[in-house]
Amino acid sequence: MTPHRTDEAARLASGHVSPARLLASIEALAAFGTRPDHGVDRPALSATDFKARRHLIERAYALGCTVTTDACANLFMRRAGTEDLAPVMTGSHIDTQPTGGRLDGCYGVLAGIECIAALNDAGVSTRRPLEVVAWTNEEGTRFQPGAMGSSAFVDPALLERYGRAADTSGTTLADALDAHRRTFPGLAMRAEQDRAHAFIELHIEQGPQLELANVPLGVVSGIQGVRWYALTCKGVAAHAGTTPMHARHDAMTLAIALGTEIETFATALGREHTRVTFGRWSVTPNSINTIASEVTFTVDFRHPDADVLAAFDHRLAQCAARHRVATESLFSHEPVRFDDALIAHLGDACAAQGGRMLTLTSGAFHDAIYLAKHCPTAMLFVPSRGGISHNPNEATDDDHLVLGTRALAHALAALCNES
Ligand code: HGY
Ligand code: MN
Ligand code: MN
């Protein structure tokens, strides 16, 4: 079969996206780790995640794809091209937050698979292979840092350190990767490839901008920077009823004061762009009537300006030293600007759908933050209802989910026929 001309392939692929099949695929994947409140809890490389992966692998085989994996258990579902050229990649992640939604990450993987189905239905062959990837542990909630799969794909040397990361039960990433290999013994390892031709990630915005602008499609020009720290405050365990206030060394009192101080200087540093979150706390002994002997809490700081991020690092180090508190850096990434040519290409793909679009930067990080080091990379967004995400009520209008997938199919088909 000779490949269709680029614009014809793009139009055919986009036109053969099936709304029913896409929406059904979102419901089907959400069943793996579904919560009573309609949310999803699917920790990276958990038994639930393995069941979801098996479901995706079976779908990929049914669409005529080959499926491979790598040392970090990334899942590569590839539709062959007519020529032995570097693949065009798309995809995202299927691990979720503990009280996550059914779209964060999953939408990008399923829309990529829908694009393959649409190309098949349209009888379109492409010069380049199209590879849909489910990247491992993007959320970073089970193992820190986030985006482990995509970052280890770009820089395999990271995997040695990542393997030692442990979850709250003491299971290491290395243990979980071994379990993955035992669960999927037949999955071949992806051949070491040169750079991919391009990577496009379709994702829900997870914020309010598109909805407020009443615009159904977003072209993402970059991602703001991120810092994750764990701070450990020490105290002395003592009786809650007998120990006078002046005689206490309460780790929680120190942690609360530290959190307030950090929020104050972070807000002053970054003004309206500051995002600072103290999301995870662990208290020892965590008993109502014992003064805490140790409190560890996390700080998640985001900002679009590299200088502000550096200033935050400096202020946090000063603050921790003054209070004699230990800090551990869990994750750190500078702001990223995506590829201008690919941004323009996505703009054309959105325009071809007739939908209005907005160019914006992403408040959330994504696997694309690392793929941008590997090949020309950019992202597409669709609106999140109420800007809500990392919440069981995460939702996007069906017609927006379909429109985003049509724009993705248009962009991918054209890229797959590029020289
Ligand atoms: O935290 C993030 O920005 C992403 O949702 N994992
Ligand atoms: Mn995500
Ligand atoms: Mn997320």
Coordinates of C-alpha atoms and ligand atoms in Angstrom, one line a residue:
M1 CA 0.0 0.0 0.0
T2 CA 1.5 3.4 -0.9
P3 CA 1.2 6.0 1.9
H4 CA -1.4 8.6 1.3
R5 CA -0.3 12.2 0.8
T6 CA 0.3 13.9 4.1
D7 CA -2.8 16.2 4.2
E8 CA -5.0 13.4 2.9
A9 CA -3.7 11.0 5.6
A10 CA -4.3 13.6 8.3
R11 CA -7.8 14.3 7.1
L12 CA -8.7 10.6 6.8
A13 CA -7.2 9.7 10.2
S14 CA -9.0 12.6 12.0
G15 CA -12.3 11.7 10.2
H16 CA -12.1 8.1 11.2
V17 CA -11.8 8.7 15.0
S18 CA -14.8 6.9 16.5
P19 CA -16.4 8.8 19.4
A20 CA -18.2 5.7 20.7
R21 CA -15.0 3.6 20.6
L22 CA -12.9 6.3 22.3
L23 CA -15.4 6.9 25.1
A24 CA -15.9 3.2 25.6
S25 CA -12.2 2.7 25.9
I26 CA -12.0 5.4 28.7
E27 CA -14.7 3.6 30.6
A28 CA -13.1 0.2 30.1
L29 CA -9.7 1.3 31.4
A30 CA -11.2 3.1 34.4
A31 CA -12.6 -0.2 35.6
F32 CA -9.0 -1.2 36.7
G33 CA -8.8 0.5 40.1
T34 CA -12.2 2.1 40.0
R35 CA -13.3 3.7 43.3
P36 CA -16.9 3.9 44.6
D37 CA -16.8 7.7 44.1
H38 CA -16.2 7.2 40.3
G39 CA -12.5 8.0 40.7
V40 CA -9.6 5.7 40.0
D41 CA -6.8 4.4 42.3
R42 CA -4.2 2.7 40.2
P43 CA -0.7 2.9 41.7
A44 CA 2.3 2.5 39.3
L45 CA 3.3 -1.2 38.8
S46 CA 0.6 -2.5 41.2
A47 CA -1.4 -5.6 40.5
T48 CA -4.2 -3.2 39.3
D49 CA -1.8 -1.5 37.0
F50 CA -0.7 -4.8 35.6
K51 CA -4.3 -5.8 34.8
A52 CA -4.7 -2.4 33.1
R53 CA -1.5 -3.0 31.1
R54 CA -2.7 -6.4 30.0
H55 CA -5.9 -4.8 28.8
L56 CA -4.0 -2.3 26.7
I57 CA -1.6 -5.0 25.4
E58 CA -4.6 -7.0 24.2
R59 CA -6.1 -4.0 22.5
A60 CA -2.9 -3.2 20.8
Y61 CA -2.4 -6.7 19.5
A62 CA -6.0 -6.7 18.2
L63 CA -5.1 -3.5 16.2
G64 CA -2.1 -5.3 14.6
C65 CA 0.5 -3.6 16.8
T66 CA 3.7 -5.0 18.1
V67 CA 4.2 -4.4 21.8
T68 CA 7.5 -4.0 23.6
T69 CA 8.8 -2.8 26.9
D70 CA 12.1 -1.5 28.4
A71 CA 14.1 -1.6 31.6
C72 CA 11.7 0.8 33.3
A73 CA 8.5 -1.2 32.2
N74 CA 7.4 1.5 29.7
L75 CA 4.9 0.0 27.3
F76 CA 5.4 0.7 23.6
M77 CA 2.5 -0.2 21.2
R78 CA 3.7 0.3 17.7
R79 CA 1.8 0.5 14.3
A80 CA 4.4 -0.3 11.6
G81 CA 5.3 2.2 8.9
T82 CA 6.2 1.4 5.3
E83 CA 9.8 2.6 5.8
D84 CA 12.4 1.9 8.4
L85 CA 12.3 5.4 9.8
A86 CA 12.4 6.7 13.4
P87 CA 8.9 6.5 14.9
V88 CA 6.5 9.3 15.7
M89 CA 5.6 8.8 19.4
T90 CA 2.5 9.8 21.4
G91 CA 1.2 8.7 24.8
S92 CA 1.1 9.5 28.5
H93 CA 0.7 7.5 31.7
I94 CA -1.9 5.2 33.2
D95 CA -0.8 5.3 36.8
T96 CA -3.0 7.6 38.9
Q97 CA -3.2 9.6 42.1
P98 CA -4.7 7.7 45.1
T99 CA -8.0 9.7 44.6
G100 CA -7.4 10.3 41.0
G101 CA -9.7 10.7 38.0
R102 CA -10.2 8.5 34.9
L103 CA -8.6 10.9 32.4
D104 CA -5.3 12.2 33.8
G105 CA -2.7 10.4 31.6
C106 CA -5.1 7.7 30.5
Y107 CA -6.8 9.9 28.0
G108 CA -3.5 10.5 26.2
V109 CA -2.7 6.8 26.0
L110 CA -6.3 5.8 24.9
A111 CA -6.5 8.7 22.3
G112 CA -3.2 7.4 20.9
I113 CA -4.7 3.9 20.5
E114 CA -7.8 5.4 19.0
C115 CA -5.6 7.2 16.4
I116 CA -4.2 3.8 15.5
A117 CA -7.7 2.3 15.1
A118 CA -8.7 5.3 13.0
L119 CA -5.7 4.9 10.7
N120 CA -6.6 1.2 10.3
D121 CA -10.2 2.0 9.6
A122 CA -9.2 4.6 7.1
G123 CA -6.9 2.1 5.4
V124 CA -4.1 4.7 5.7
S125 CA -0.5 3.5 5.7
T126 CA 2.2 5.9 6.9
R127 CA 5.9 6.1 6.1
R128 CA 7.0 6.2 9.8
P129 CA 5.8 3.8 12.5
L130 CA 3.4 5.3 15.1
E131 CA 4.2 4.3 18.6
V132 CA 1.8 4.8 21.6
V133 CA 3.6 4.8 24.9
A134 CA 2.3 4.2 28.5
W135 CA 5.2 5.7 30.5
T136 CA 5.8 4.2 34.0
N137 CA 5.2 6.0 37.3
E138 CA 4.5 9.5 35.9
E139 CA 2.6 10.6 39.0
G140 CA 5.5 9.9 41.4
T141 CA 3.0 9.1 44.2
R142 CA 4.1 5.5 44.8
F143 CA 7.8 6.0 44.0
Q144 CA 9.5 9.4 43.9
P145 CA 10.4 11.2 41.7
G146 CA 7.6 11.5 39.1
A147 CA 8.0 10.8 35.4
M148 CA 10.4 7.9 36.1
G149 CA 9.6 5.9 33.0
S150 CA 10.0 8.8 30.5
S151 CA 13.1 10.2 32.2
A152 CA 14.8 6.8 32.3
F153 CA 13.9 6.3 28.6
V154 CA 15.7 9.6 27.8
D155 CA 18.6 9.0 30.3
P156 CA 18.9 5.2 31.2
A157 CA 21.6 6.0 33.7
L158 CA 18.9 7.3 36.0
L159 CA 17.5 3.8 36.5
E160 CA 20.2 2.6 38.9
R161 CA 19.2 5.3 41.4
Y162 CA 15.4 4.9 40.7
G163 CA 15.6 1.2 41.5
R164 CA 16.3 2.0 45.1
A165 CA 13.2 4.2 45.5
A166 CA 10.8 2.5 47.9
D167 CA 7.1 2.9 48.5
T168 CA 5.5 3.2 52.0
S169 CA 5.5 -0.6 52.3
G170 CA 9.2 -0.8 51.6
T171 CA 8.8 -2.3 48.1
T172 CA 11.5 -0.8 45.8
L173 CA 11.0 0.1 42.2
A174 CA 13.5 -2.6 41.4
D175 CA 11.2 -5.1 43.1
A176 CA 8.2 -3.8 41.2
L177 CA 10.1 -4.0 37.9
D178 CA 11.0 -7.6 38.6
A179 CA 7.3 -8.3 39.3
H180 CA 6.5 -6.7 35.9
R181 CA 9.0 -8.9 34.1
R182 CA 7.5 -12.0 35.8
T183 CA 3.9 -10.9 34.9
F184 CA 4.8 -10.2 31.3
P185 CA 7.5 -12.7 30.4
G186 CA 6.6 -12.7 26.7
L187 CA 7.1 -8.9 26.2
A188 CA 10.1 -8.3 24.0
M189 CA 12.5 -5.5 25.0
R190 CA 12.3 -2.5 22.6
A191 CA 15.3 -2.3 20.4
E192 CA 17.6 0.6 21.2
Q193 CA 16.4 3.3 18.9
D194 CA 17.8 6.6 17.7
R195 CA 15.9 9.7 18.5
A196 CA 12.2 9.4 17.9
H197 CA 11.0 11.7 15.1
A198 CA 8.6 13.6 17.4
F199 CA 6.6 13.2 20.5
I200 CA 3.1 14.6 21.1
E201 CA 1.2 14.2 24.3
L202 CA -2.5 14.8 24.5
H203 CA -3.7 15.6 28.1
I204 CA -6.5 17.2 30.0
E205 CA -5.5 20.7 31.2
Q206 CA -6.1 20.0 34.8
G207 CA -6.6 23.7 35.3
P208 CA -9.3 26.4 34.5
Q209 CA -7.8 28.4 31.6
L210 CA -9.4 26.7 28.6
E211 CA -12.8 26.5 30.2
L212 CA -12.7 30.2 31.4
A213 CA -11.8 31.2 27.8
N214 CA -14.5 28.9 26.4
V215 CA -12.0 27.3 24.1
P216 CA -12.0 23.5 23.4
L217 CA -8.4 23.0 22.3
G218 CA -5.0 24.1 23.8
V219 CA -1.6 24.0 22.2
V220 CA 0.9 23.7 25.0
S221 CA 4.1 25.8 24.5
G222 CA 5.9 24.5 27.6
I223 CA 5.8 23.3 31.2
Q224 CA 6.6 25.3 34.4
G225 CA 9.4 24.2 36.7
V226 CA 8.9 22.0 39.7
R227 CA 10.6 21.2 43.0
W228 CA 9.7 18.4 45.5
Y229 CA 11.3 18.3 48.9
A230 CA 10.8 16.2 52.1
L231 CA 11.6 18.0 55.4
T232 CA 12.0 16.1 58.6
C233 CA 11.4 17.8 62.0
K234 CA 12.6 16.1 65.1
G235 CA 11.1 16.4 68.6
V236 CA 10.9 14.3 71.8
A237 CA 8.0 11.9 72.4
A238 CA 6.3 12.7 75.7
H239 CA 2.9 12.5 77.4
A240 CA 0.2 14.8 76.1
G241 CA -1.4 15.2 79.5
T242 CA 1.5 15.6 81.8
T243 CA 4.1 17.5 79.9
P244 CA 4.0 21.3 80.5
M245 CA 3.9 23.4 77.3
H246 CA 7.3 25.1 78.1
A247 CA 8.9 21.7 78.5
R248 CA 8.0 20.2 75.2
H249 CA 10.0 19.5 72.0
D250 CA 7.0 18.9 69.7
A251 CA 8.0 18.0 66.2
M252 CA 4.5 18.9 64.9
T253 CA 4.7 22.4 66.3
L254 CA 8.0 22.9 64.5
A255 CA 6.6 21.5 61.3
I256 CA 3.6 23.7 61.3
A257 CA 5.7 26.8 61.9
L258 CA 8.1 25.8 59.1
G259 CA 5.2 25.2 56.7
T260 CA 3.8 28.7 57.5
E261 CA 7.2 30.2 57.0
I262 CA 7.8 28.4 53.7
E263 CA 4.4 29.3 52.3
T264 CA 5.0 33.0 53.2
F265 CA 8.4 33.3 51.4
A266 CA 7.3 31.1 48.5
T267 CA 4.3 33.4 47.9
A268 CA 6.4 36.5 48.2
L269 CA 9.0 35.1 45.8
G270 CA 6.7 34.0 43.1
R271 CA 3.7 36.3 43.5
E272 CA 0.6 35.2 41.6
H273 CA 2.5 32.3 39.8
T274 CA 3.5 30.6 43.0
R275 CA 2.0 27.1 43.6
V276 CA 3.2 25.6 46.9
T277 CA 1.6 22.5 48.4
F278 CA 2.3 20.4 51.6
G279 CA 0.7 17.2 50.4
R280 CA 2.1 14.3 52.4
W281 CA 2.7 14.2 56.1
S282 CA 4.1 11.3 58.2
V283 CA 4.0 11.6 62.0
T284 CA 5.8 9.4 64.6
P285 CA 4.3 7.9 66.7
N286 CA 1.1 9.4 65.2
S287 CA -0.8 9.0 68.4
I288 CA -3.5 11.3 69.8
N289 CA -1.9 11.5 73.3
T290 CA 1.8 11.4 72.5
I291 CA 3.8 14.5 71.5
A292 CA 5.3 13.9 68.0
S293 CA 9.0 12.9 68.1
E294 CA 9.3 13.2 64.3
V295 CA 7.3 14.8 61.4
T296 CA 8.2 14.5 57.8
F297 CA 6.3 16.6 55.3
T298 CA 6.7 17.2 51.6
V299 CA 6.8 20.5 49.7
D300 CA 5.8 20.8 46.1
F301 CA 6.8 24.2 44.6
R302 CA 6.0 25.2 41.0
H303 CA 6.9 28.3 39.0
P304 CA 7.5 29.3 35.4
D305 CA 10.6 31.3 36.1
A306 CA 13.9 29.5 36.6
D307 CA 15.3 32.3 38.7
V308 CA 12.4 32.1 41.1
L309 CA 12.9 28.4 41.4
A310 CA 16.6 28.9 42.2
A311 CA 15.7 31.5 44.8
F312 CA 13.2 29.2 46.4
D313 CA 15.9 26.5 46.7
H314 CA 18.2 29.0 48.4
R315 CA 15.5 30.3 50.8
L316 CA 14.4 26.8 51.7
A317 CA 18.0 25.7 52.5
Q318 CA 18.5 28.8 54.7
C319 CA 15.2 28.2 56.5
A320 CA 15.9 24.5 57.1
A321 CA 19.4 25.3 58.4
R322 CA 18.1 27.9 60.8
H323 CA 15.6 25.4 62.2
R324 CA 18.1 22.6 62.1
V325 CA 15.7 20.5 59.9
A326 CA 16.9 17.9 57.4
T327 CA 15.8 18.3 53.8
E328 CA 15.8 15.8 50.9
S329 CA 15.3 16.8 47.3
L330 CA 12.9 14.4 45.7
F331 CA 12.4 15.9 42.3
S332 CA 13.7 19.0 40.5
H333 CA 13.1 20.1 36.9
E334 CA 13.6 23.5 35.2
P335 CA 10.8 25.1 33.1
V336 CA 10.7 23.6 29.5
R337 CA 9.9 25.3 26.2
F338 CA 8.6 22.9 23.5
D339 CA 9.6 22.8 19.9
D340 CA 8.4 25.8 17.9
A341 CA 7.8 24.0 14.6
L342 CA 5.8 21.3 16.4
I343 CA 3.8 23.9 18.3
A344 CA 2.9 25.5 14.9
H345 CA 2.1 22.0 13.5
L346 CA -0.3 21.4 16.4
G347 CA -1.9 24.8 15.8
D348 CA -2.6 23.7 12.2
A349 CA -4.1 20.4 13.4
C350 CA -6.4 22.3 15.7
A351 CA -7.3 24.8 13.1
A352 CA -8.2 21.9 10.7
Q353 CA -10.8 20.8 13.3
G354 CA -12.5 24.1 13.1
G355 CA -12.2 24.6 16.8
R356 CA -10.9 27.7 18.5
M357 CA -7.6 27.2 20.3
L358 CA -5.5 28.8 22.9
T359 CA -1.7 28.6 23.4
L360 CA -0.7 28.1 27.0
T361 CA 1.9 26.7 29.3
S362 CA 1.2 23.7 31.6
G363 CA 1.0 24.1 35.3
A364 CA 1.3 20.3 35.7
F365 CA 4.4 18.4 34.6
H366 CA 4.0 15.6 32.1
D367 CA 6.2 13.0 30.5
A368 CA 6.7 15.5 27.7
I369 CA 9.0 17.5 30.1
Y370 CA 11.6 14.8 29.6
L371 CA 10.8 13.8 26.0
A372 CA 11.6 17.4 25.1
K373 CA 15.3 16.5 25.7
H374 CA 15.0 13.5 23.3
C375 CA 13.2 14.8 20.3
P376 CA 10.9 17.6 19.1
T377 CA 8.0 17.6 21.6
A378 CA 4.8 19.5 22.2
M379 CA 1.4 18.9 23.8
L380 CA -2.3 19.3 23.2
F381 CA -4.8 20.1 26.0
V382 CA -8.6 19.8 26.3
P383 CA -10.5 21.6 29.0
S384 CA -11.1 20.2 32.5
R385 CA -14.5 20.9 33.9
G386 CA -14.1 23.4 36.8
G387 CA -10.3 23.0 36.3
I388 CA -10.5 20.0 38.6
S389 CA -8.0 17.2 38.5
H390 CA -6.3 14.8 41.0
N391 CA -9.8 14.4 42.2
P392 CA -12.5 11.7 41.5
N393 CA -14.7 14.4 40.0
E394 CA -12.1 15.1 37.2
A395 CA -14.1 15.4 34.0
T396 CA -14.0 16.7 30.4
D397 CA -17.0 17.1 28.0
D398 CA -17.2 14.1 25.6
D399 CA -17.2 16.4 22.6
H400 CA -13.9 17.9 23.8
L401 CA -12.4 14.5 24.4
V402 CA -13.3 13.5 20.8
L403 CA -12.1 16.9 19.3
G404 CA -8.8 16.5 21.1
T405 CA -8.4 13.0 19.6
R406 CA -9.2 14.2 16.1
A407 CA -6.6 17.0 16.4
L408 CA -4.1 14.4 17.7
A409 CA -4.9 12.0 14.8
H410 CA -4.5 14.8 12.3
A411 CA -1.1 15.9 13.7
L412 CA 0.3 12.3 14.1
A413 CA -0.8 11.2 10.6
A414 CA 1.0 14.2 9.0
L415 CA 4.1 13.7 11.1
C416 CA 4.2 10.0 10.2
N417 CA 4.5 10.9 6.5
E418 CA 7.2 13.5 7.1
S419 CA 10.7 12.9 5.7
Ligands
HGY1 O1 2.2 16.6 39.5 C1 2.0 16.8 38.3 O2 2.2 17.9 37.8 C2 1.5 15.6 37.5 O3 0.2 15.6 37.5 N1 2.0 14.4 37.9
MN2 MN -0.8 13.4 34.0
MN3 MN -1.4 13.8 37.5

